Amino acid sequence: MALNKYITEQQATLAERKRPAMIMTHVVCGYPSFEDNWKELEIMQEFGVDLVELQFPFSEPSADGPLFVKANQEAIENGVRVQDCFEFMAKVTKEFSFKVVMMGYFNTIFKTGQRAFLQQLKDAGGHGFIVPDLPIDEAQELHAIAKELDLSPIVLMTPTNTDARLAELAKSADGFVYTVARKGVTGSNTNMNEEVAGFIARCKQFTEVPLAVGFGVSHADDIAFIGQHADIAVIGTAALKAWEQGQETALRQFFTALLK
Amino acid sequence: MALNKYITEQQATLAERKRPAMIMTHVVCGYPSFEDNWKELEIMQEFGVDLVELQFPFSEPSADGPLFVKANQEAIENGVRVQDCFEFMAKVTKEFSFKVVMMGYFNTIFKTGQRAFLQQLKDAGGHGFIVPDLPIDEAQELHAIAKELDLSPIVLMTPTNTDARLAELAKSADGFVYTVARKGVTGSNTNMNEEVAGFIARCKQFTEVPLAVGFGVSHADDIAFIGQHADIAVIGTAALKAWEQGQETALRQFFTALLK
Amino acid sequence: MDLFNFTDGREGYYGEYGGTFLPEILHSTIEQLKTEFRKAKDDPSFWQEFIELMQSYSGRPTPVTHLANLSKKLGGAQIYIKREDLNHTGSHKINNVMGQGLLVKRMGKTRVIAETGAGQHGYATATMAARFGFDSKIYMGAVDVARQRPNVFWMENMGSEVVAVTDGQQTLKDAINECLRDWVTNMDTTHYVLGTACGPHPFPEMVSWFQSIIGREAREQVLAATGQLPNRVFACVGGGSNAIGLFQGFMDDQDTQLIGCEAGGFGPGKGNHAARLAYKDASVGVAQGMKTYFLQNDDGNMLHTHSVAAGLDYIGVNPILVHLWENNRVRFEAVTDEQVTEALKLAMRTEGVIPALESSHGFAQAILEAEQMSKDEVVLINMSGRGDKDIFTIADALGDEHWKTFIRQKAEEYGPE
Amino acid sequence: MDLFNFTDGREGYYGEYGGTFLPEILHSTIEQLKTEFRKAKDDPSFWQEFIELMQSYSGRPTPVTHLANLSKKLGGAQIYIKREDLNHTGSHKINNVMGQGLLVKRMGKTRVIAETGAGQHGYATATMAARFGFDSKIYMGAVDVARQRPNVFWMENMGSEVVAVTDGQQTLKDAINECLRDWVTNMDTTHYVLGTACGPHPFPEMVSWFQSIIGREAREQVLAATGQLPNRVFACVGGGSNAIGLFQGFMDDQDTQLIGCEAGGFGPGKGNHAARLAYKDASVGVAQGMKTYFLQNDDGNMLHTHSVAAGLDYIGVNPILVHLWENNRVRFEAVTDEQVTEALKLAMRTEGVIPALESSHGFAQAILEAEQMSKDEVVLINMSGRGDKDIFTIADALGDEHWKTFIRQKAEEYGPE
Ligand SMILES: Cc1ncc(COP(=O)(O)O)c(C=O)c1O
Ligand SMILES: Cc1ncc(COP(=O)(O)O)c(C=O)c1O
């Protein structure tokens, strides 16, 4: 509910901010380091990003593409623990005005304990969570606790889902829906075309909740396209790639071009 | 018949020659070379050897031990042909007083043609043949031709033969019988003992033909032992070993010690 | 006992283990698979087709062999082995793979992908793909590619593309992740041929079903050979497919003990082994599509594992076996690398059989126990595969110097790159 | 036709071929063997014991597999293969070896010796010796030891002593000579387990008898699968044991053509190949205990032979097959190394089977002929062994660069001696 309210508010300011869509960015906790994460987030804040996913590194990131796989792996090798991620999130939510959702794999939550995990997420100022390997059928308990704690379980809708399944997914949707623009994992470019538009339209038939569009957003054109059809553009791999290429300078250039 | 007569004559001169037994030696044609063979034979003549086996080299000398195997192989590699062996034999029988028998494997005879081979053997002055891989059961044709040409097929008797088999073998025996003192191939030493004596005695029950004792004869004692029980001592590997160690000098020393 | 009667619980769950933990994008793919599998399972002609294929192509039924010499030497129980090593491609993996091949044909897909660790499953899948005319890609950890080149060689020669996975530990679990990544991209044309009774439902059930051919045959064969049921049945447990395959034959024979033999590696202690249940270093988690015991740390990140047998070197375990273990139907034991190589040597010398290093785990535990049993008792070991394809691993495990010399000579013969 | 009815001729002779050409010292040994063999052959319970042993230990009957893809691709006859590759130890050699093992037990001997070229027969003999508890020594040409190290490794691990023979060409024929030398020394305790249907009588008959299990099974199986007899039956011919084993099943089926496939190596020309009958480079001779065709020069000394398949690389050939060839019952053809490796690749890719390089000769000739035949005709190929144990040879034959890199890395890992 808290997240829904925030998104509605941000939505309302888009025209004034000359933005075709809201922006959600992605950071892998502790990769390359928490210091780098902080600098990235400062730039994201500077460019008026609306939402940030903080990914908790996991040893088996099976829904991620190569760049994020490497990020997950190295973060773990650097010794990043779940507790470090929560502490970092608490600092971030205190310092920055964008809202934060946790992104990660279910085992991280399960192993910590579902209630304990969500309580810590709440305490750290997070507003929701995206767990790509947890289908709604297996998520009853987690969603129930989330409801109690006013956290939004971000549901994914995908082009392969049947209408019946989309309807089912819509029942669990809260905060926003993460619509996956194409098959595959994170990382490679998506061709934003009629097919994607059709898929988004199909999702809209089933839910009123705002729609984020993810997987391969990297150009200003993509944002414009998403603005026409949906609500939130998700910038993942593209931003990390920029950071890896030239830290602050490159990331600033990237956002400048993206949001021009 | 020719061979039988020669052996009987030689036998008669043993006492006079102060020899406990007749001596048969062995040379592998063309190994190390025909020149070396000739020098070996000169020494053998010098020491009054009675008989010489000229081995025709074969590529599969499966009844021979390591030293003769190598000799066969190298002779073939040196290009020694069957014709060369016959030519050499002709020179030898012309020059020396000992009698010569051919020793070799059946394929050499078979491939040349049984009649053609024996005719050439006869022409070269040979008196008989020892073919260790030709059992009497497979030798009817060869033996029949030999009879025509007055060549002696030298039969082998062995410690593993039954009495019945010895009787059978005796029927084909001519010239002399080659009694194999022990199991195994040519080369290693035989312990001349009661067992060997018993075996020779057993052979004598079945044949009147003189007995040669082979396989591993290398000392004066062996000759003495053979003299007590049989007629001919066969010197094979031991002489070649001496030649390899020091040519003429070593071979002379060997025979000196052997026949002292 | 019908392990797969879900009417009283949740479909795909065995006690609290199992489930389907997959990205949403695979939802309809897995639903299609469930439906097709259910149809096939309910259709007796499908099983018949499967049996006939396994007979004519893979030489089934595989026999049960009495190891009279070994039994006598140990002085205890009569030891029998189920000869999965005699299958085409040399292990039980082919049972599952050919079964899935038939399903793929039914689903009208044209491409298969598979993970492989030791290479046996990849080898079997490449074989199946060649036989069925499917395109195929095999994912294999780069570390495994390096140590199991012979299997890679055959897979490639049968027309499969082999991809060396360079993520993570570069072993089996990483190959599984990479398969999932391929699958979420190409599910329209592609079936993921999972190699063991793990992963999301319906894989554990499906793989178990195809592998149940082992237990069905074995029960009859042991009865025919000995006039009695085995007192104890041993199988190595990597993912758990050969074990569940054999155990199913004896599930209702309450007097038959079932023993799962895990990779004890260097012995207990995190990172030293791959024993999920026999040692105390694993805990419940959710990964690679299922809920089960994993060798993981407190954050839920997976530990390094070790075993002399690549096929047992895995973080998770068949959820059905966990359930049976909790219900005291299956006992779990672990044997160390050292015990395993000793058992292998003994089997070779006394009986002329070469169990795979994986299968040698079953031998090692059975040898320990048979010695204590009486002469009129019977034990059955699953010889899940043959070791002769693992010559590099076995030569290394045995430290054979002649072998090293041979390899050095061969390298010299090949000359520099 | 009873090939072994000698009442009208000489025992051990097939036409003018065969016989017993051995040193006199082995006379009683070979007589004992003949007697024991005759007794066993006349005793139906012996064959029964043999069959049961082969079932429980080696997985017989081996199936017959329809190669539907390959048949379709060629557009001609329906191709079936007899799966001797699925035997324990991976080839038909085990049939003969286990049979002789039973005879050795009957004769009360305790030690066996064997020659081996490719290593398959030595491997099988080492296995048999381990299983029967015999001492064993395997003679192998030094050249073959160097190129077939994997088989040596397994033989040694099964407890056999492997002796590298350094005489002659240091290959199969020299190993046979060395066996004869051992045998003339140790015949009291020792049986010489000859590996093919060659050598002195009774070996050709005895080996053929044990191998006839292939043809007996195959005839029934092809009939059951196709409702007809095969029009043509193909088998590779090294010494000739797998060929005579299979052919015996069809000897009286006059409409079934029998085709022996020899090693054409680099093609015709002395020294280039090991084809005794298909090419014109061999002639009749007497060696290695028998009278038959040999690749020899005018002096009767044996020629060098060449084949990509070590198991076919032999100077002589089964005298029974020569007789059948002279009587136009068996046709002989030779295929070159190149044709053979192409056939191997095709078999792997279209059907997921890996015939040994030896067996691939049968495939190569059958492929040539099947293409010309009609779709309702049936051909049967003997897949005498599997190729996966010959990875070094096959990788070399196919010139695989990845493999070479792997071997170089492995050598580096092992470090200098
Ligand atoms: C021969 C053999 N046995 C056993 C296993 C372990 O797998 P599972 O536990 O699924 O039978 C493997 C895996 O590669 C294998 O190759
Ligand atoms: C697989 C295989 N096939 C065939 C042969 C040739 O032998 P034979 O002609 O006796 O069957 C061999 C010999 O080693 C072999 O290993």
PDB file of C-alpha atoms in Angstrom, chain B residues 57-62 64 69 73 76 80-82 106-108 110-111 132-135 137-138 156 158-161 165 169 182-185, chain D residues 10 13 19-25 27-28 167-168 173 177 180-181 184-185 187-188 283-288 291 296-302:
ATOM      1  CA  PRO B  57      65.518 -67.583 -40.846  1.00  0.00           C
ATOM      2  CA  PHE B  58      61.753 -67.244 -40.476  1.00  0.00           C
ATOM      3  CA  SER B  59      59.714 -64.239 -39.431  1.00  0.00           C
ATOM      4  CA  GLU B  60      57.714 -66.184 -36.802  1.00  0.00           C
ATOM      5  CA  PRO B  61      60.233 -68.352 -34.936  1.00  0.00           C
ATOM      6  CA  SER B  62      57.772 -69.404 -32.262  1.00  0.00           C
ATOM      7  CA  ASP B  64      62.916 -70.324 -30.402  1.00  0.00           C
ATOM      8  CA  VAL B  69      64.461 -64.933 -32.264  1.00  0.00           C
ATOM      9  CA  GLN B  73      64.707 -61.320 -37.251  1.00  0.00           C
ATOM     10  CA  ILE B  76      65.618 -61.273 -42.463  1.00  0.00           C
ATOM     11  CA  VAL B  80      68.680 -63.016 -46.225  1.00  0.00           C
ATOM     12  CA  ARG B  81      66.545 -65.050 -48.645  1.00  0.00           C
ATOM     13  CA  VAL B  82      65.924 -68.772 -48.856  1.00  0.00           C
ATOM     14  CA  PHE B 106      57.491 -75.374 -42.077  1.00  0.00           C
ATOM     15  CA  ASN B 107      56.256 -72.290 -43.884  1.00  0.00           C
ATOM     16  CA  THR B 108      59.671 -71.783 -45.472  1.00  0.00           C
ATOM     17  CA  PHE B 110      55.720 -75.060 -47.785  1.00  0.00           C
ATOM     18  CA  LYS B 111      56.010 -71.735 -49.536  1.00  0.00           C
ATOM     19  CA  PRO B 132      59.944 -77.951 -34.966  1.00  0.00           C
ATOM     20  CA  ASP B 133      56.449 -76.765 -35.941  1.00  0.00           C
ATOM     21  CA  LEU B 134      55.670 -79.712 -38.199  1.00  0.00           C
ATOM     22  CA  PRO B 135      54.190 -82.592 -36.239  1.00  0.00           C
ATOM     23  CA  ASP B 137      50.696 -86.045 -38.401  1.00  0.00           C
ATOM     24  CA  GLU B 138      51.064 -83.193 -40.880  1.00  0.00           C
ATOM     25  CA  LEU B 156      61.588 -84.651 -32.047  1.00  0.00           C
ATOM     26  CA  THR B 158      59.702 -84.688 -25.817  1.00  0.00           C
ATOM     27  CA  PRO B 159      59.174 -85.379 -22.119  1.00  0.00           C
ATOM     28  CA  THR B 160      55.448 -84.706 -22.422  1.00  0.00           C
ATOM     29  CA  ASN B 161      54.890 -87.453 -25.007  1.00  0.00           C
ATOM     30  CA  ARG B 165      53.066 -91.179 -29.058  1.00  0.00           C
ATOM     31  CA  LEU B 169      57.161 -90.867 -33.546  1.00  0.00           C
ATOM     32  CA  ARG B 182      62.923 -80.072 -21.137  1.00  0.00           C
ATOM     33  CA  LYS B 183      59.816 -77.979 -21.733  1.00  0.00           C
ATOM     34  CA  GLY B 184      60.286 -74.510 -23.098  1.00  0.00           C
ATOM     35  CA  VAL B 185      62.076 -72.900 -25.966  1.00  0.00           C
TER      36      VAL B 185
ATOM     37  CA  ARG D  10      40.744 -84.889 -41.813  1.00  0.00           C
ATOM     38  CA  TYR D  13      40.615 -79.366 -41.756  1.00  0.00           C
ATOM     39  CA  GLY D  19      45.312 -78.368 -39.222  1.00  0.00           C
ATOM     40  CA  THR D  20      47.466 -78.467 -36.130  1.00  0.00           C
ATOM     41  CA  PHE D  21      50.993 -77.188 -36.655  1.00  0.00           C
ATOM     42  CA  LEU D  22      52.563 -77.125 -33.229  1.00  0.00           C
ATOM     43  CA  PRO D  23      55.797 -78.221 -31.592  1.00  0.00           C
ATOM     44  CA  GLU D  24      55.738 -81.834 -30.538  1.00  0.00           C
ATOM     45  CA  ILE D  25      55.991 -80.868 -26.882  1.00  0.00           C
ATOM     46  CA  HIS D  27      51.054 -82.675 -28.583  1.00  0.00           C
ATOM     47  CA  SER D  28      49.562 -84.107 -25.403  1.00  0.00           C
ATOM     48  CA  ASP D 167      60.121 -59.123 -31.070  1.00  0.00           C
ATOM     49  CA  GLY D 168      59.284 -58.745 -34.729  1.00  0.00           C
ATOM     50  CA  LYS D 173      51.397 -61.942 -34.458  1.00  0.00           C
ATOM     51  CA  ASN D 177      54.467 -66.361 -30.918  1.00  0.00           C
ATOM     52  CA  LEU D 180      53.302 -70.262 -27.820  1.00  0.00           C
ATOM     53  CA  ARG D 181      56.693 -69.916 -26.113  1.00  0.00           C
ATOM     54  CA  VAL D 184      55.523 -74.900 -24.458  1.00  0.00           C
ATOM     55  CA  THR D 185      57.049 -74.134 -21.068  1.00  0.00           C
ATOM     56  CA  MET D 187      51.440 -76.337 -20.402  1.00  0.00           C
ATOM     57  CA  ASP D 188      50.923 -78.398 -17.255  1.00  0.00           C
ATOM     58  CA  SER D 283      48.817 -66.608 -50.397  1.00  0.00           C
ATOM     59  CA  VAL D 284      48.493 -69.939 -48.644  1.00  0.00           C
ATOM     60  CA  GLY D 285      50.990 -70.698 -45.908  1.00  0.00           C
ATOM     61  CA  VAL D 286      51.504 -72.424 -42.601  1.00  0.00           C
ATOM     62  CA  ALA D 287      52.187 -70.400 -39.497  1.00  0.00           C
ATOM     63  CA  GLN D 288      50.906 -69.730 -36.025  1.00  0.00           C
ATOM     64  CA  LYS D 291      47.374 -73.559 -42.730  1.00  0.00           C
ATOM     65  CA  GLN D 296      53.644 -63.109 -46.764  1.00  0.00           C
ATOM     66  CA  ASN D 297      56.492 -62.771 -49.230  1.00  0.00           C
ATOM     67  CA  ASP D 298      57.820 -65.449 -51.591  1.00  0.00           C
ATOM     68  CA  ASP D 299      60.058 -66.857 -48.872  1.00  0.00           C
ATOM     69  CA  GLY D 300      57.101 -67.329 -46.556  1.00  0.00           C
ATOM     70  CA  ASN D 301      58.141 -64.504 -44.292  1.00  0.00           C
ATOM     71  CA  MET D 302      55.283 -62.366 -43.105  1.00  0.00           C
TER      72      MET D 302
END
